[in-house]
């Protein structure tokens, strides 16, 4: 969890991303070390007081953010005709919540144990039987299927990108899964002193509610870097909001990026944040 040298932004960063040779990219963005780590605790996904406690806490505001964007984009309260995919779905926390909005969901995860837990929990609610399809696969392997099956109205990946080995390949895969005009939503951690304290020091060393080593600060991604990755893939940025997590009260609130005004720019996204884009 020690700080690694921050990736220095260059004026040509977007062009460098866009021109990255295909032959230099790995076949998968998955990190074997991270995969093993989450496989080990997969049985605890639905324990609201377990190692995924803060994902349970953040789930409601994250889903509210996605729902409002979809309502604004489609100008209709009915989301039943939409197709969505949750990449890195884990045990299905967000997948189930989005399915309950009416969206026909696909949940994919590289860890088969996570998919097993997601399917087991899905069986507890008969209403979800025909609303969710869980698959043990990655975003990259999913793209190898039939093109028509991979054009989703909404692509979400929540608290996943900070665990992959190639963030840009991962972002590109998410964009490729969306149909033209489709919504892409990611949430992750900023690379800042605040995020280091809120997402590592407090939960892992003070509260001890999360296993030490769950997060690697060197993999945290500032919003401006994520924006440039997305723009290099041909998307329009729609909104960025902060997810303010209070580990002492176990509450999470959505706040605007500049919630403290011009004197403290981007104060709202110094720790966790959620970002939405539309595929052009």
PDB file of C-alpha atoms in Angstrom:
ATOM      1  CA  UNK A   1       0.000   0.000   0.000  1.00  0.00           C
ATOM      2  CA  UNK A   2       2.971   2.295  -0.240  1.00  0.00           C
ATOM      3  CA  UNK A   3       2.824   5.265  -2.539  1.00  0.00           C
ATOM      4  CA  UNK A   4       4.339   4.742  -5.968  1.00  0.00           C
ATOM      5  CA  UNK A   5       5.445   7.584  -8.240  1.00  0.00           C
ATOM      6  CA  UNK A   6       2.363   9.324  -9.582  1.00  0.00           C
ATOM      7  CA  UNK A   7       1.817   8.950 -13.279  1.00  0.00           C
ATOM      8  CA  UNK A   8       2.726  12.334 -14.731  1.00  0.00           C
ATOM      9  CA  UNK A   9       0.165  13.728 -17.112  1.00  0.00           C
ATOM     10  CA  UNK A  10       1.587  14.839 -20.439  1.00  0.00           C
ATOM     11  CA  UNK A  11      -0.112  17.092 -23.001  1.00  0.00           C
ATOM     12  CA  UNK A  12      -0.066  14.218 -25.471  1.00  0.00           C
ATOM     13  CA  UNK A  13      -1.529  11.634 -23.109  1.00  0.00           C
ATOM     14  CA  UNK A  14      -4.756  11.191 -25.004  1.00  0.00           C
ATOM     15  CA  UNK A  15      -2.916  10.704 -28.302  1.00  0.00           C
ATOM     16  CA  UNK A  16      -0.590   8.203 -26.654  1.00  0.00           C
ATOM     17  CA  UNK A  17      -3.543   6.173 -25.385  1.00  0.00           C
ATOM     18  CA  UNK A  18      -5.323   6.237 -28.716  1.00  0.00           C
ATOM     19  CA  UNK A  19      -2.209   5.214 -30.631  1.00  0.00           C
ATOM     20  CA  UNK A  20      -1.161   2.405 -28.280  1.00  0.00           C
ATOM     21  CA  UNK A  21      -0.218  -0.570 -30.496  1.00  0.00           C
ATOM     22  CA  UNK A  22      -2.591  -3.487 -30.196  1.00  0.00           C
ATOM     23  CA  UNK A  23       0.304  -5.939 -30.155  1.00  0.00           C
ATOM     24  CA  UNK A  24       1.659  -4.502 -26.897  1.00  0.00           C
ATOM     25  CA  UNK A  25      -1.578  -4.997 -24.969  1.00  0.00           C
ATOM     26  CA  UNK A  26      -2.105  -8.086 -22.814  1.00  0.00           C
ATOM     27  CA  UNK A  27      -4.975 -10.387 -23.751  1.00  0.00           C
ATOM     28  CA  UNK A  28      -6.656  -9.542 -20.470  1.00  0.00           C
ATOM     29  CA  UNK A  29      -6.589  -6.629 -18.061  1.00  0.00           C
ATOM     30  CA  UNK A  30      -7.022  -9.016 -15.128  1.00  0.00           C
ATOM     31  CA  UNK A  31      -4.383  -9.070 -12.393  1.00  0.00           C
ATOM     32  CA  UNK A  32      -3.858 -12.681 -11.175  1.00  0.00           C
ATOM     33  CA  UNK A  33      -2.860 -11.416  -7.721  1.00  0.00           C
ATOM     34  CA  UNK A  34      -6.065  -9.386  -7.359  1.00  0.00           C
ATOM     35  CA  UNK A  35      -8.136 -12.285  -8.696  1.00  0.00           C
ATOM     36  CA  UNK A  36      -6.720 -14.619  -6.058  1.00  0.00           C
ATOM     37  CA  UNK A  37      -7.295 -12.049  -3.332  1.00  0.00           C
ATOM     38  CA  UNK A  38     -11.012 -11.649  -4.052  1.00  0.00           C
ATOM     39  CA  UNK A  39     -11.536 -15.350  -4.702  1.00  0.00           C
ATOM     40  CA  UNK A  40     -10.348 -15.998  -1.152  1.00  0.00           C
ATOM     41  CA  UNK A  41     -13.130 -13.908   0.408  1.00  0.00           C
ATOM     42  CA  UNK A  42     -15.872 -14.554  -2.165  1.00  0.00           C
ATOM     43  CA  UNK A  43     -18.150 -16.302   0.352  1.00  0.00           C
ATOM     44  CA  UNK A  44     -18.559 -13.046   2.277  1.00  0.00           C
ATOM     45  CA  UNK A  45     -20.026 -10.862  -0.478  1.00  0.00           C
ATOM     46  CA  UNK A  46     -23.481 -10.572   1.061  1.00  0.00           C
ATOM     47  CA  UNK A  47     -22.375 -10.016   4.651  1.00  0.00           C
ATOM     48  CA  UNK A  48     -23.124  -6.301   5.271  1.00  0.00           C
ATOM     49  CA  UNK A  49     -20.637  -6.277   8.156  1.00  0.00           C
ATOM     50  CA  UNK A  50     -17.916  -8.278   6.401  1.00  0.00           C
ATOM     51  CA  UNK A  51     -14.987  -7.268   4.178  1.00  0.00           C
ATOM     52  CA  UNK A  52     -17.369  -5.808   1.584  1.00  0.00           C
ATOM     53  CA  UNK A  53     -19.132  -3.646   4.162  1.00  0.00           C
ATOM     54  CA  UNK A  54     -18.317  -0.358   2.444  1.00  0.00           C
ATOM     55  CA  UNK A  55     -19.479  -1.621  -0.951  1.00  0.00           C
ATOM     56  CA  UNK A  56     -22.851  -2.320   0.676  1.00  0.00           C
ATOM     57  CA  UNK A  57     -22.796   1.220   2.070  1.00  0.00           C
ATOM     58  CA  UNK A  58     -21.945   2.787  -1.288  1.00  0.00           C
ATOM     59  CA  UNK A  59     -24.375   0.696  -3.304  1.00  0.00           C
ATOM     60  CA  UNK A  60     -27.479   2.837  -2.802  1.00  0.00           C
ATOM     61  CA  UNK A  61     -25.971   6.214  -3.846  1.00  0.00           C
ATOM     62  CA  UNK A  62     -24.149   4.593  -6.772  1.00  0.00           C
ATOM     63  CA  UNK A  63     -27.368   3.051  -8.078  1.00  0.00           C
ATOM     64  CA  UNK A  64     -29.237   6.339  -7.530  1.00  0.00           C
ATOM     65  CA  UNK A  65     -26.600   8.093  -9.647  1.00  0.00           C
ATOM     66  CA  UNK A  66     -26.976   5.552 -12.475  1.00  0.00           C
ATOM     67  CA  UNK A  67     -30.775   5.564 -12.315  1.00  0.00           C
ATOM     68  CA  UNK A  68     -31.020   9.352 -12.586  1.00  0.00           C
ATOM     69  CA  UNK A  69     -28.680   9.435 -15.577  1.00  0.00           C
ATOM     70  CA  UNK A  70     -30.714   6.766 -17.372  1.00  0.00           C
ATOM     71  CA  UNK A  71     -33.968   8.595 -16.659  1.00  0.00           C
ATOM     72  CA  UNK A  72     -32.479  11.827 -18.016  1.00  0.00           C
ATOM     73  CA  UNK A  73     -31.099  10.113 -21.125  1.00  0.00           C
ATOM     74  CA  UNK A  74     -34.195   8.126 -22.027  1.00  0.00           C
ATOM     75  CA  UNK A  75     -36.837  10.619 -20.865  1.00  0.00           C
ATOM     76  CA  UNK A  76     -38.900   7.788 -19.455  1.00  0.00           C
ATOM     77  CA  UNK A  77     -39.423   6.277 -15.998  1.00  0.00           C
ATOM     78  CA  UNK A  78     -39.521   2.829 -17.618  1.00  0.00           C
ATOM     79  CA  UNK A  79     -36.138   1.142 -17.886  1.00  0.00           C
ATOM     80  CA  UNK A  80     -37.452  -2.355 -18.645  1.00  0.00           C
ATOM     81  CA  UNK A  81     -36.321  -2.384 -22.274  1.00  0.00           C
ATOM     82  CA  UNK A  82     -32.711  -1.533 -21.472  1.00  0.00           C
ATOM     83  CA  UNK A  83     -29.810  -4.003 -21.467  1.00  0.00           C
ATOM     84  CA  UNK A  84     -27.019  -3.544 -18.948  1.00  0.00           C
ATOM     85  CA  UNK A  85     -23.773  -5.243 -18.010  1.00  0.00           C
ATOM     86  CA  UNK A  86     -21.944  -5.104 -14.669  1.00  0.00           C
ATOM     87  CA  UNK A  87     -18.248  -5.781 -15.309  1.00  0.00           C
ATOM     88  CA  UNK A  88     -16.493  -7.177 -12.253  1.00  0.00           C
ATOM     89  CA  UNK A  89     -19.857  -7.789 -10.614  1.00  0.00           C
ATOM     90  CA  UNK A  90     -18.478  -9.679  -7.617  1.00  0.00           C
ATOM     91  CA  UNK A  91     -21.351 -11.174  -5.666  1.00  0.00           C
ATOM     92  CA  UNK A  92     -23.921  -9.111  -7.556  1.00  0.00           C
ATOM     93  CA  UNK A  93     -24.595  -6.181  -5.195  1.00  0.00           C
ATOM     94  CA  UNK A  94     -25.060  -3.588  -7.931  1.00  0.00           C
ATOM     95  CA  UNK A  95     -26.268  -6.117 -10.510  1.00  0.00           C
ATOM     96  CA  UNK A  96     -29.296  -7.029  -8.419  1.00  0.00           C
ATOM     97  CA  UNK A  97     -30.100  -3.407  -7.603  1.00  0.00           C
ATOM     98  CA  UNK A  98     -29.999  -2.409 -11.277  1.00  0.00           C
ATOM     99  CA  UNK A  99     -32.122  -5.419 -12.240  1.00  0.00           C
ATOM    100  CA  UNK A 100     -34.745  -4.305  -9.719  1.00  0.00           C
ATOM    101  CA  UNK A 101     -34.979  -1.028 -11.655  1.00  0.00           C
ATOM    102  CA  UNK A 102     -36.192  -3.131 -14.576  1.00  0.00           C
ATOM    103  CA  UNK A 103     -32.923  -3.341 -16.527  1.00  0.00           C
ATOM    104  CA  UNK A 104     -32.092  -6.696 -18.103  1.00  0.00           C
ATOM    105  CA  UNK A 105     -28.658  -7.305 -16.611  1.00  0.00           C
ATOM    106  CA  UNK A 106     -25.618  -9.412 -17.394  1.00  0.00           C
ATOM    107  CA  UNK A 107     -23.105  -9.746 -14.562  1.00  0.00           C
ATOM    108  CA  UNK A 108     -19.589 -10.903 -15.398  1.00  0.00           C
ATOM    109  CA  UNK A 109     -16.597 -11.585 -13.171  1.00  0.00           C
ATOM    110  CA  UNK A 110     -13.219 -13.253 -13.656  1.00  0.00           C
ATOM    111  CA  UNK A 111     -13.568 -15.180 -10.374  1.00  0.00           C
ATOM    112  CA  UNK A 112     -15.858 -18.180 -10.741  1.00  0.00           C
ATOM    113  CA  UNK A 113     -16.401 -18.222  -6.972  1.00  0.00           C
ATOM    114  CA  UNK A 114     -17.869 -14.718  -7.160  1.00  0.00           C
ATOM    115  CA  UNK A 115     -20.263 -15.832  -9.899  1.00  0.00           C
ATOM    116  CA  UNK A 116     -21.296 -18.850  -7.814  1.00  0.00           C
ATOM    117  CA  UNK A 117     -22.149 -16.557  -4.891  1.00  0.00           C
ATOM    118  CA  UNK A 118     -24.034 -14.158  -7.166  1.00  0.00           C
ATOM    119  CA  UNK A 119     -26.133 -16.983  -8.628  1.00  0.00           C
ATOM    120  CA  UNK A 120     -26.886 -18.402  -5.183  1.00  0.00           C
ATOM    121  CA  UNK A 121     -28.103 -15.026  -3.944  1.00  0.00           C
ATOM    122  CA  UNK A 122     -30.137 -14.441  -7.114  1.00  0.00           C
ATOM    123  CA  UNK A 123     -32.098 -17.617  -6.360  1.00  0.00           C
ATOM    124  CA  UNK A 124     -33.421 -16.046  -3.160  1.00  0.00           C
ATOM    125  CA  UNK A 125     -35.599 -13.676  -5.200  1.00  0.00           C
ATOM    126  CA  UNK A 126     -37.743 -15.354  -7.907  1.00  0.00           C
ATOM    127  CA  UNK A 127     -38.339 -11.944  -9.524  1.00  0.00           C
ATOM    128  CA  UNK A 128     -34.664 -11.844 -10.519  1.00  0.00           C
ATOM    129  CA  UNK A 129     -34.667 -15.235 -12.239  1.00  0.00           C
ATOM    130  CA  UNK A 130     -35.203 -13.800 -15.728  1.00  0.00           C
ATOM    131  CA  UNK A 131     -33.592 -10.409 -15.116  1.00  0.00           C
ATOM    132  CA  UNK A 132     -29.942 -11.395 -14.568  1.00  0.00           C
ATOM    133  CA  UNK A 133     -27.529 -13.638 -16.430  1.00  0.00           C
ATOM    134  CA  UNK A 134     -24.247 -14.268 -14.603  1.00  0.00           C
ATOM    135  CA  UNK A 135     -21.159 -15.353 -16.534  1.00  0.00           C
ATOM    136  CA  UNK A 136     -17.622 -16.243 -15.448  1.00  0.00           C
ATOM    137  CA  UNK A 137     -15.744 -14.138 -17.992  1.00  0.00           C
ATOM    138  CA  UNK A 138     -13.865 -10.874 -18.465  1.00  0.00           C
ATOM    139  CA  UNK A 139     -14.760  -7.792 -20.466  1.00  0.00           C
ATOM    140  CA  UNK A 140     -12.109  -8.720 -23.021  1.00  0.00           C
ATOM    141  CA  UNK A 141     -13.311 -12.304 -23.454  1.00  0.00           C
ATOM    142  CA  UNK A 142     -16.900 -11.094 -23.667  1.00  0.00           C
ATOM    143  CA  UNK A 143     -15.973  -8.975 -26.668  1.00  0.00           C
ATOM    144  CA  UNK A 144     -14.946 -12.123 -28.511  1.00  0.00           C
ATOM    145  CA  UNK A 145     -18.583 -13.204 -28.781  1.00  0.00           C
ATOM    146  CA  UNK A 146     -21.342 -12.162 -31.153  1.00  0.00           C
ATOM    147  CA  UNK A 147     -21.176  -8.366 -31.726  1.00  0.00           C
ATOM    148  CA  UNK A 148     -24.934  -7.926 -31.439  1.00  0.00           C
ATOM    149  CA  UNK A 149     -24.895  -9.492 -27.987  1.00  0.00           C
ATOM    150  CA  UNK A 150     -22.396  -6.952 -26.706  1.00  0.00           C
ATOM    151  CA  UNK A 151     -24.123  -3.665 -27.423  1.00  0.00           C
ATOM    152  CA  UNK A 152     -25.401  -2.599 -24.031  1.00  0.00           C
ATOM    153  CA  UNK A 153     -27.436   0.469 -23.111  1.00  0.00           C
ATOM    154  CA  UNK A 154     -25.536   0.778 -19.843  1.00  0.00           C
ATOM    155  CA  UNK A 155     -22.102  -0.562 -18.886  1.00  0.00           C
ATOM    156  CA  UNK A 156     -21.088  -0.270 -15.241  1.00  0.00           C
ATOM    157  CA  UNK A 157     -17.899  -1.203 -13.412  1.00  0.00           C
ATOM    158  CA  UNK A 158     -17.809  -0.160  -9.792  1.00  0.00           C
ATOM    159  CA  UNK A 159     -14.661  -0.249  -7.650  1.00  0.00           C
ATOM    160  CA  UNK A 160     -12.948  -2.543 -10.151  1.00  0.00           C
ATOM    161  CA  UNK A 161     -10.497  -0.512 -12.231  1.00  0.00           C
ATOM    162  CA  UNK A 162      -8.162  -0.009  -9.254  1.00  0.00           C
ATOM    163  CA  UNK A 163      -7.641  -3.787  -9.224  1.00  0.00           C
ATOM    164  CA  UNK A 164      -6.742  -4.367 -12.901  1.00  0.00           C
ATOM    165  CA  UNK A 165      -3.243  -4.495 -14.368  1.00  0.00           C
ATOM    166  CA  UNK A 166      -3.973  -2.435 -17.509  1.00  0.00           C
ATOM    167  CA  UNK A 167      -6.465   0.373 -16.789  1.00  0.00           C
ATOM    168  CA  UNK A 168      -6.585   1.698 -20.350  1.00  0.00           C
ATOM    169  CA  UNK A 169      -7.248  -1.718 -21.904  1.00  0.00           C
ATOM    170  CA  UNK A 170      -9.980  -2.191 -19.313  1.00  0.00           C
ATOM    171  CA  UNK A 171     -11.578   1.193 -20.077  1.00  0.00           C
ATOM    172  CA  UNK A 172     -11.441   0.513 -23.818  1.00  0.00           C
ATOM    173  CA  UNK A 173     -13.162  -2.837 -23.281  1.00  0.00           C
ATOM    174  CA  UNK A 174     -15.952  -1.152 -21.310  1.00  0.00           C
ATOM    175  CA  UNK A 175     -16.485   1.397 -24.075  1.00  0.00           C
ATOM    176  CA  UNK A 176     -16.509  -1.358 -26.708  1.00  0.00           C
ATOM    177  CA  UNK A 177     -19.283  -3.129 -24.783  1.00  0.00           C
ATOM    178  CA  UNK A 178     -21.568  -0.090 -25.016  1.00  0.00           C
ATOM    179  CA  UNK A 179     -23.798   0.651 -27.976  1.00  0.00           C
ATOM    180  CA  UNK A 180     -23.493   4.076 -29.637  1.00  0.00           C
ATOM    181  CA  UNK A 181     -25.213   6.484 -27.272  1.00  0.00           C
ATOM    182  CA  UNK A 182     -24.870   4.028 -24.406  1.00  0.00           C
ATOM    183  CA  UNK A 183     -24.022   4.990 -20.823  1.00  0.00           C
ATOM    184  CA  UNK A 184     -20.706   3.982 -19.228  1.00  0.00           C
ATOM    185  CA  UNK A 185     -20.270   4.372 -15.454  1.00  0.00           C
ATOM    186  CA  UNK A 186     -17.162   3.740 -13.372  1.00  0.00           C
ATOM    187  CA  UNK A 187     -16.477   4.373  -9.713  1.00  0.00           C
ATOM    188  CA  UNK A 188     -13.081   4.200  -8.056  1.00  0.00           C
ATOM    189  CA  UNK A 189     -10.647   6.036  -5.757  1.00  0.00           C
ATOM    190  CA  UNK A 190      -8.768   9.244  -6.436  1.00  0.00           C
ATOM    191  CA  UNK A 191      -5.022   9.277  -5.852  1.00  0.00           C
ATOM    192  CA  UNK A 192      -4.763  11.818  -3.033  1.00  0.00           C
ATOM    193  CA  UNK A 193      -3.852  12.144   0.621  1.00  0.00           C
ATOM    194  CA  UNK A 194      -7.561  12.072   1.462  1.00  0.00           C
ATOM    195  CA  UNK A 195      -8.167   8.792  -0.362  1.00  0.00           C
ATOM    196  CA  UNK A 196      -5.108   7.229   1.254  1.00  0.00           C
ATOM    197  CA  UNK A 197      -6.518   8.060   4.689  1.00  0.00           C
ATOM    198  CA  UNK A 198     -10.189   7.292   3.957  1.00  0.00           C
ATOM    199  CA  UNK A 199      -9.755   4.151   1.856  1.00  0.00           C
ATOM    200  CA  UNK A 200      -6.648   2.578   3.380  1.00  0.00           C
ATOM    201  CA  UNK A 201      -5.539   3.954   6.751  1.00  0.00           C
ATOM    202  CA  UNK A 202      -8.954   4.142   8.437  1.00  0.00           C
ATOM    203  CA  UNK A 203     -10.613   0.895   7.228  1.00  0.00           C
ATOM    204  CA  UNK A 204      -7.482  -1.286   7.109  1.00  0.00           C
ATOM    205  CA  UNK A 205      -5.382  -0.035  10.026  1.00  0.00           C
ATOM    206  CA  UNK A 206      -7.684   1.841  12.428  1.00  0.00           C
ATOM    207  CA  UNK A 207     -11.153   0.284  12.073  1.00  0.00           C
ATOM    208  CA  UNK A 208      -9.705  -3.025  10.825  1.00  0.00           C
ATOM    209  CA  UNK A 209     -12.972  -3.641   9.014  1.00  0.00           C
ATOM    210  CA  UNK A 210     -11.152  -4.449   5.767  1.00  0.00           C
ATOM    211  CA  UNK A 211      -8.253  -6.853   5.307  1.00  0.00           C
ATOM    212  CA  UNK A 212      -4.869  -5.169   5.009  1.00  0.00           C
ATOM    213  CA  UNK A 213      -3.730  -5.171   1.419  1.00  0.00           C
ATOM    214  CA  UNK A 214      -7.236  -4.916  -0.040  1.00  0.00           C
ATOM    215  CA  UNK A 215      -6.245  -1.745  -1.881  1.00  0.00           C
ATOM    216  CA  UNK A 216      -2.978  -0.666  -3.444  1.00  0.00           C
ATOM    217  CA  UNK A 217      -2.573   3.110  -3.385  1.00  0.00           C
ATOM    218  CA  UNK A 218      -0.329   2.989  -6.434  1.00  0.00           C
ATOM    219  CA  UNK A 219      -3.323   1.761  -8.475  1.00  0.00           C
ATOM    220  CA  UNK A 220      -5.656   4.589  -7.475  1.00  0.00           C
ATOM    221  CA  UNK A 221      -6.618   6.781 -10.434  1.00  0.00           C
ATOM    222  CA  UNK A 222      -7.202  10.561 -10.381  1.00  0.00           C
ATOM    223  CA  UNK A 223     -10.415  11.648 -12.143  1.00  0.00           C
ATOM    224  CA  UNK A 224      -8.497  13.613 -14.768  1.00  0.00           C
ATOM    225  CA  UNK A 225      -6.590  10.486 -15.818  1.00  0.00           C
ATOM    226  CA  UNK A 226      -9.768   8.442 -16.078  1.00  0.00           C
ATOM    227  CA  UNK A 227     -11.374  11.219 -18.123  1.00  0.00           C
ATOM    228  CA  UNK A 228      -8.461  11.208 -20.563  1.00  0.00           C
ATOM    229  CA  UNK A 229      -8.606   7.438 -20.939  1.00  0.00           C
ATOM    230  CA  UNK A 230     -12.320   7.605 -21.705  1.00  0.00           C
ATOM    231  CA  UNK A 231     -11.986  10.502 -24.126  1.00  0.00           C
ATOM    232  CA  UNK A 232      -9.259   8.618 -25.977  1.00  0.00           C
ATOM    233  CA  UNK A 233     -11.861   5.897 -26.541  1.00  0.00           C
ATOM    234  CA  UNK A 234     -14.345   8.328 -28.074  1.00  0.00           C
ATOM    235  CA  UNK A 235     -16.829   9.172 -25.346  1.00  0.00           C
ATOM    236  CA  UNK A 236     -18.465  12.297 -23.964  1.00  0.00           C
ATOM    237  CA  UNK A 237     -18.050  12.886 -20.225  1.00  0.00           C
ATOM    238  CA  UNK A 238     -21.437  13.535 -18.617  1.00  0.00           C
ATOM    239  CA  UNK A 239     -20.866  13.910 -14.889  1.00  0.00           C
ATOM    240  CA  UNK A 240     -18.448  13.263 -12.052  1.00  0.00           C
ATOM    241  CA  UNK A 241     -19.557  13.201  -8.421  1.00  0.00           C
ATOM    242  CA  UNK A 242     -17.920  12.338  -5.145  1.00  0.00           C
ATOM    243  CA  UNK A 243     -18.913   9.452  -2.910  1.00  0.00           C
ATOM    244  CA  UNK A 244     -18.232  10.683   0.608  1.00  0.00           C
ATOM    245  CA  UNK A 245     -17.877   7.672   2.856  1.00  0.00           C
ATOM    246  CA  UNK A 246     -17.899   8.044   6.623  1.00  0.00           C
ATOM    247  CA  UNK A 247     -16.493   4.792   8.052  1.00  0.00           C
ATOM    248  CA  UNK A 248     -17.437   5.845  11.582  1.00  0.00           C
ATOM    249  CA  UNK A 249     -21.166   6.146  10.814  1.00  0.00           C
ATOM    250  CA  UNK A 250     -21.204   3.748   7.846  1.00  0.00           C
ATOM    251  CA  UNK A 251     -22.952   6.350   5.686  1.00  0.00           C
ATOM    252  CA  UNK A 252     -22.210   7.339   2.091  1.00  0.00           C
ATOM    253  CA  UNK A 253     -23.399  10.492   0.328  1.00  0.00           C
ATOM    254  CA  UNK A 254     -23.188  11.747  -3.254  1.00  0.00           C
ATOM    255  CA  UNK A 255     -21.680  15.231  -3.500  1.00  0.00           C
ATOM    256  CA  UNK A 256     -20.871  17.492  -6.429  1.00  0.00           C
ATOM    257  CA  UNK A 257     -17.306  17.717  -7.660  1.00  0.00           C
ATOM    258  CA  UNK A 258     -16.978  21.320  -6.446  1.00  0.00           C
ATOM    259  CA  UNK A 259     -19.225  21.044  -3.398  1.00  0.00           C
ATOM    260  CA  UNK A 260     -17.018  23.419  -1.386  1.00  0.00           C
ATOM    261  CA  UNK A 261     -16.912  26.135  -4.031  1.00  0.00           C
ATOM    262  CA  UNK A 262     -14.105  27.658  -6.109  1.00  0.00           C
ATOM    263  CA  UNK A 263     -11.740  28.012  -3.157  1.00  0.00           C
ATOM    264  CA  UNK A 264     -11.454  24.214  -2.927  1.00  0.00           C
ATOM    265  CA  UNK A 265     -11.818  22.908  -6.497  1.00  0.00           C
ATOM    266  CA  UNK A 266     -12.528  19.193  -6.877  1.00  0.00           C
ATOM    267  CA  UNK A 267     -12.857  18.827  -3.104  1.00  0.00           C
ATOM    268  CA  UNK A 268     -15.831  16.510  -3.507  1.00  0.00           C
ATOM    269  CA  UNK A 269     -13.854  13.896  -5.440  1.00  0.00           C
ATOM    270  CA  UNK A 270     -10.715  13.716  -3.304  1.00  0.00           C
ATOM    271  CA  UNK A 271     -11.546  10.195  -2.111  1.00  0.00           C
ATOM    272  CA  UNK A 272     -14.122   7.990  -3.838  1.00  0.00           C
ATOM    273  CA  UNK A 273     -15.844   9.210  -6.988  1.00  0.00           C
ATOM    274  CA  UNK A 274     -18.224   8.023  -9.685  1.00  0.00           C
ATOM    275  CA  UNK A 275     -17.988   9.107 -13.305  1.00  0.00           C
ATOM    276  CA  UNK A 276     -20.417   8.784 -16.200  1.00  0.00           C
ATOM    277  CA  UNK A 277     -19.800   9.020 -19.935  1.00  0.00           C
ATOM    278  CA  UNK A 278     -21.798   8.509 -23.133  1.00  0.00           C
ATOM    279  CA  UNK A 279     -20.418   6.598 -26.090  1.00  0.00           C
ATOM    280  CA  UNK A 280     -20.453   8.810 -29.158  1.00  0.00           C
TER     281      UNK A 280
END
